[in-house]
PDB file of C-alpha atoms in Angstrom:
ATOM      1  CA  UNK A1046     -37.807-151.852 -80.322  1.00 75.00           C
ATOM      2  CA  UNK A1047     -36.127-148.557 -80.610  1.00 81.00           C
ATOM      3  CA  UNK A1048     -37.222-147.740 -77.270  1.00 80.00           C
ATOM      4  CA  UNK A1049     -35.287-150.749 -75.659  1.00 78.00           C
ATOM      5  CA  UNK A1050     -32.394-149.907 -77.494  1.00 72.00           C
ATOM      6  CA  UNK A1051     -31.831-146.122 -76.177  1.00 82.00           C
ATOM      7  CA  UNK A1052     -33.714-147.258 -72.514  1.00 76.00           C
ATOM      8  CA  UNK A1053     -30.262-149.806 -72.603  1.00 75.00           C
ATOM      9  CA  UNK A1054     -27.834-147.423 -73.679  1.00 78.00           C
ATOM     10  CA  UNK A1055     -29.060-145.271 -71.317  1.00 84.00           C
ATOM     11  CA  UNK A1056     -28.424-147.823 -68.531  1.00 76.00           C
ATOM     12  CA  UNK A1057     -24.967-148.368 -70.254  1.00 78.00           C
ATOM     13  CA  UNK A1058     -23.991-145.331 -69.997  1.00 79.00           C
ATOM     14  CA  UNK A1059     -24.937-144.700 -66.602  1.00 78.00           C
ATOM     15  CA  UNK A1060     -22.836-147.455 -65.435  1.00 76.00           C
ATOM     16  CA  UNK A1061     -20.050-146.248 -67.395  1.00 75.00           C
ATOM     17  CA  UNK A1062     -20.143-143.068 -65.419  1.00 76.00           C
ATOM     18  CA  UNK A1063     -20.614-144.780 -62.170  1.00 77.00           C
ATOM     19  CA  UNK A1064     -17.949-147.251 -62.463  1.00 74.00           C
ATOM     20  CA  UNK A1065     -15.750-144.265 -63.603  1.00 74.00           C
ATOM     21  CA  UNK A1066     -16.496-141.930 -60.230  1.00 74.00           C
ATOM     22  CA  UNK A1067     -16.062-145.133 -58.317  1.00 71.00           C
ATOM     23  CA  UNK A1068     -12.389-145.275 -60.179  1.00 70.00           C
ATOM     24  CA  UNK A1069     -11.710-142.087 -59.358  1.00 64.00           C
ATOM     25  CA  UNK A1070     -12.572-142.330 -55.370  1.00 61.00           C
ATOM     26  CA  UNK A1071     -10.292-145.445 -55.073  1.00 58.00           C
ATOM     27  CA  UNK A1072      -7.156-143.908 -56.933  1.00 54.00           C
ATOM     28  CA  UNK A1073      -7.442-141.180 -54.014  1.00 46.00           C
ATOM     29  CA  UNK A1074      -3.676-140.415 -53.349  1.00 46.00           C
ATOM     30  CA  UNK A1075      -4.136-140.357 -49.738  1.00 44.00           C
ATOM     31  CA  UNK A1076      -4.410-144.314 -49.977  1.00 51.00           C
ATOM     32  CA  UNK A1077      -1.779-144.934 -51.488  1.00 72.00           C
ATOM     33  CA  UNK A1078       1.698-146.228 -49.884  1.00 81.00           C
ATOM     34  CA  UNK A1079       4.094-143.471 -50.063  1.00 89.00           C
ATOM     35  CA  UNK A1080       6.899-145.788 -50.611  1.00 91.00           C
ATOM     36  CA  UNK A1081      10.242-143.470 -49.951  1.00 93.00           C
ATOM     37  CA  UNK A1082       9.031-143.714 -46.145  1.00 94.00           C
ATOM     38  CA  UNK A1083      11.083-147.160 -46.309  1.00 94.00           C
ATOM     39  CA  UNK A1084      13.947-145.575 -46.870  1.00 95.00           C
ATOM     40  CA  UNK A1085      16.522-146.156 -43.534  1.00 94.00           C
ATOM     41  CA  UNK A1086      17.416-148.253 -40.671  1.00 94.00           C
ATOM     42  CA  UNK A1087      14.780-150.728 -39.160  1.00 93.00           C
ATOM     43  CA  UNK A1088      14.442-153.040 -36.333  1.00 91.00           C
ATOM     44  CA  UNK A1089      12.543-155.500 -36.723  1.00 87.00           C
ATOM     45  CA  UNK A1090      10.059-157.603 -34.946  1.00 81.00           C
ATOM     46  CA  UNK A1091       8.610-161.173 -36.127  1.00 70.00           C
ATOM     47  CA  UNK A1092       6.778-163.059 -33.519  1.00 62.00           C
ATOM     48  CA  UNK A1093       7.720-166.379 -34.695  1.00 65.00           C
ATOM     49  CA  UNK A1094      11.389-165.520 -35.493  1.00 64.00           C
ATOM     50  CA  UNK A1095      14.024-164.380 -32.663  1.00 65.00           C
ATOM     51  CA  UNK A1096      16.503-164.579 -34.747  1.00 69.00           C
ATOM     52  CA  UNK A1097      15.139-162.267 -37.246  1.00 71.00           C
ATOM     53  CA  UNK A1098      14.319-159.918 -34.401  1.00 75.00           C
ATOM     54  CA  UNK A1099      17.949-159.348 -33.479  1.00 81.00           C
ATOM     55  CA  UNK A1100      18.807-157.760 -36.910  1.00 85.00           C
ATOM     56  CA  UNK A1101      18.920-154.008 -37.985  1.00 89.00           C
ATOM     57  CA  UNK A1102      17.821-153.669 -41.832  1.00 92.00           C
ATOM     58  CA  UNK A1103      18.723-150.637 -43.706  1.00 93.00           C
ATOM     59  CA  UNK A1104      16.759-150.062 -46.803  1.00 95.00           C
ATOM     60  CA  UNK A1105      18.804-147.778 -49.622  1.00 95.00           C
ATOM     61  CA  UNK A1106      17.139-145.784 -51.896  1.00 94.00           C
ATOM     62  CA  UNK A1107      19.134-148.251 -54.903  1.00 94.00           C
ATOM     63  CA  UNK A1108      16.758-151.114 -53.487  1.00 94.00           C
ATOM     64  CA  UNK A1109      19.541-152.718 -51.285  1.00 94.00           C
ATOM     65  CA  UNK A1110      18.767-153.999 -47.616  1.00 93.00           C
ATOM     66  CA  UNK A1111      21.653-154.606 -45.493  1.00 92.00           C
ATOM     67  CA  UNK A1112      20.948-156.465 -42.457  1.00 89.00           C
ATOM     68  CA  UNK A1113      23.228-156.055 -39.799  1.00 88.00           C
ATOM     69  CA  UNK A1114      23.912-157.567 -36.336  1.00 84.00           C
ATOM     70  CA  UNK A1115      23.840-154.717 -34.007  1.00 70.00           C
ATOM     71  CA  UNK A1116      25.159-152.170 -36.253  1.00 56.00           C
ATOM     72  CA  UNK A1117      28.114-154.499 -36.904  1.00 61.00           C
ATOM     73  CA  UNK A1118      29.415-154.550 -40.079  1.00 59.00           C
ATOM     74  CA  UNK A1119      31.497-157.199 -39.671  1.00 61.00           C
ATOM     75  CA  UNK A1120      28.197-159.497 -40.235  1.00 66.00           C
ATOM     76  CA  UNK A1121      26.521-157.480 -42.420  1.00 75.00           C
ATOM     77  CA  UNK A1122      25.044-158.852 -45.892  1.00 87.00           C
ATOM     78  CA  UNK A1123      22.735-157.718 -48.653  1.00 91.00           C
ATOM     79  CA  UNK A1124      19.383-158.498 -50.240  1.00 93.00           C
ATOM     80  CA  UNK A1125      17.397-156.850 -52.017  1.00 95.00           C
ATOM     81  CA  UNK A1126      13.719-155.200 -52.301  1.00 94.00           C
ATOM     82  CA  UNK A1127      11.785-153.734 -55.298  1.00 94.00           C
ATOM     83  CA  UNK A1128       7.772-153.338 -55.290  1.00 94.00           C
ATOM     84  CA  UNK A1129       5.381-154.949 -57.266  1.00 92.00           C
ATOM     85  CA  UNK A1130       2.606-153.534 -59.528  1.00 89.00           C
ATOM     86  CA  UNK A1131       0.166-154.508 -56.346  1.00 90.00           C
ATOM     87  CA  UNK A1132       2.525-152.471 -54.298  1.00 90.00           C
ATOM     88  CA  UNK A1133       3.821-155.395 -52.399  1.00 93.00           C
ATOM     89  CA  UNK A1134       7.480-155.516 -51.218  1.00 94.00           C
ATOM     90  CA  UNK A1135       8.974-158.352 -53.192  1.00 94.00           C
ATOM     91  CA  UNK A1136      12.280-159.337 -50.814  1.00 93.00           C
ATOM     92  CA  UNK A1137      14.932-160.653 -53.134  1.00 94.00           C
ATOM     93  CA  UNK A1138      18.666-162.747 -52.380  1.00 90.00           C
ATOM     94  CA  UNK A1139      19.848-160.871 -55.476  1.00 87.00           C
ATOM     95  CA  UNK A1140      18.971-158.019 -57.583  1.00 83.00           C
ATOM     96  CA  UNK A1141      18.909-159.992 -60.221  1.00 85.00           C
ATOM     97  CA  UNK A1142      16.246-163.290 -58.997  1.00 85.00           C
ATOM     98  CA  UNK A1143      13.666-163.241 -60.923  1.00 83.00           C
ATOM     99  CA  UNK A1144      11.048-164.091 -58.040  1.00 85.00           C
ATOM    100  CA  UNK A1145      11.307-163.554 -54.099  1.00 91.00           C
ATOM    101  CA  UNK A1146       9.336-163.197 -51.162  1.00 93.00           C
ATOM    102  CA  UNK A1147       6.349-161.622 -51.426  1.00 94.00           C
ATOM    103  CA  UNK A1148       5.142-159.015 -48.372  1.00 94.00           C
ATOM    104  CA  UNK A1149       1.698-157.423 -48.324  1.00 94.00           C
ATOM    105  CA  UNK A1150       2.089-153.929 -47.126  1.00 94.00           C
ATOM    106  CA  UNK A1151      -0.577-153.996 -43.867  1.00 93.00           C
ATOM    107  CA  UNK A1152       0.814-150.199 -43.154  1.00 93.00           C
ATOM    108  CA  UNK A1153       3.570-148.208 -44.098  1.00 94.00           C
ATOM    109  CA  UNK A1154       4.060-144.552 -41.704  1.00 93.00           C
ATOM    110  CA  UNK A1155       7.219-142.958 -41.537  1.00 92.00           C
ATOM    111  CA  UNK A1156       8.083-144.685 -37.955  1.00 93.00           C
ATOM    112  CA  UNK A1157       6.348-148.059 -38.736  1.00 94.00           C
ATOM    113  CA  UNK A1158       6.031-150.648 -41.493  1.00 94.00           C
ATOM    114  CA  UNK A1159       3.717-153.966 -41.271  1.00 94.00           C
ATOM    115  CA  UNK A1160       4.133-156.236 -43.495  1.00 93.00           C
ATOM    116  CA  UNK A1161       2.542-159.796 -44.190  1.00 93.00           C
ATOM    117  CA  UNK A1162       3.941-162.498 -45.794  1.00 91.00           C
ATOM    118  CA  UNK A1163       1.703-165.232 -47.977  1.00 91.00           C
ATOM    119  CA  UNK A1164       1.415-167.554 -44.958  1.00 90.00           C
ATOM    120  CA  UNK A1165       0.429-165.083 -42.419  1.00 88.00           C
ATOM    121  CA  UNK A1166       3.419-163.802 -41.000  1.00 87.00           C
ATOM    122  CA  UNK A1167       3.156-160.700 -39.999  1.00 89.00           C
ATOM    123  CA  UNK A1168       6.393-158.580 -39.288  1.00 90.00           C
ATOM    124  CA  UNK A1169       6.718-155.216 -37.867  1.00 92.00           C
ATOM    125  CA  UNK A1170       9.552-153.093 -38.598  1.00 93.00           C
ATOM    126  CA  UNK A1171       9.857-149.941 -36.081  1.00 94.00           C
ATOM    127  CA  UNK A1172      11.971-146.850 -37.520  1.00 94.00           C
ATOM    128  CA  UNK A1173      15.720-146.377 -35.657  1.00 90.00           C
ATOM    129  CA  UNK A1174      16.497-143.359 -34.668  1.00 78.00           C
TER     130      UNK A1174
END
């Protein structure tokens, strides 16, 4: 009996230490979304949306987005973004909504961001120079 009670904590505790390397491989920070890159002016592109496509978006550092016809600021308004604890971009009316719309970060370089939305929407935003 004694022997099948070290033999398991054995096994325990060599899936304790396996599960913790594997931890430690996935929290690599070279896989993680470096999320200042979304800082300044986008274009975007939406394959189901024109209208969204003829829109510059200018994500602040404060978590604002002001979308703009053409540079125009005559038509310009505000939403807002903030990121989840998934490291989604939650796309808010106001700072102060409790809930928004929820992107899934496909990629995020310092030129590009992909994003998809929870019905398969993909969007891809292209950096302005």
């Amino acid at each position: 009996m004694n022997k099948l009670f070290i033999g398991l904590l054995i096994v325990a505790a060599g899936a304790g230490v396996y599960f913790f390397v594997l931890k430690k491989k996935n929290d690599n920070p070279a896989t993680q979304i470096k999320k200042e890159w979304i800082i300044g002016k986008w274009k975007a592109e939406a394959a189901n949306d024109s209208a969204f496509s003829r829109y510059h978006y200018d994500f602040t550092k404060e978590g604002n987005i002001v979308r703009s016809l053409n540079d125009s600021a005559a038509v310009a308004d505000t939403s807002h973004y903030e990121w989840n604890n998934k490291s989604e971009l939650v796309w808010k009316e106001t700072a102060v909504d409790s809930s928004g719309k929820v992107f899934a970060v496909v990629k995020l370089t310092e030129d590009s961001l992909q994003v998809r939305s929870k019905d398969s929407v993909v969007i891809l935003f292209t950096k302005m120079k």
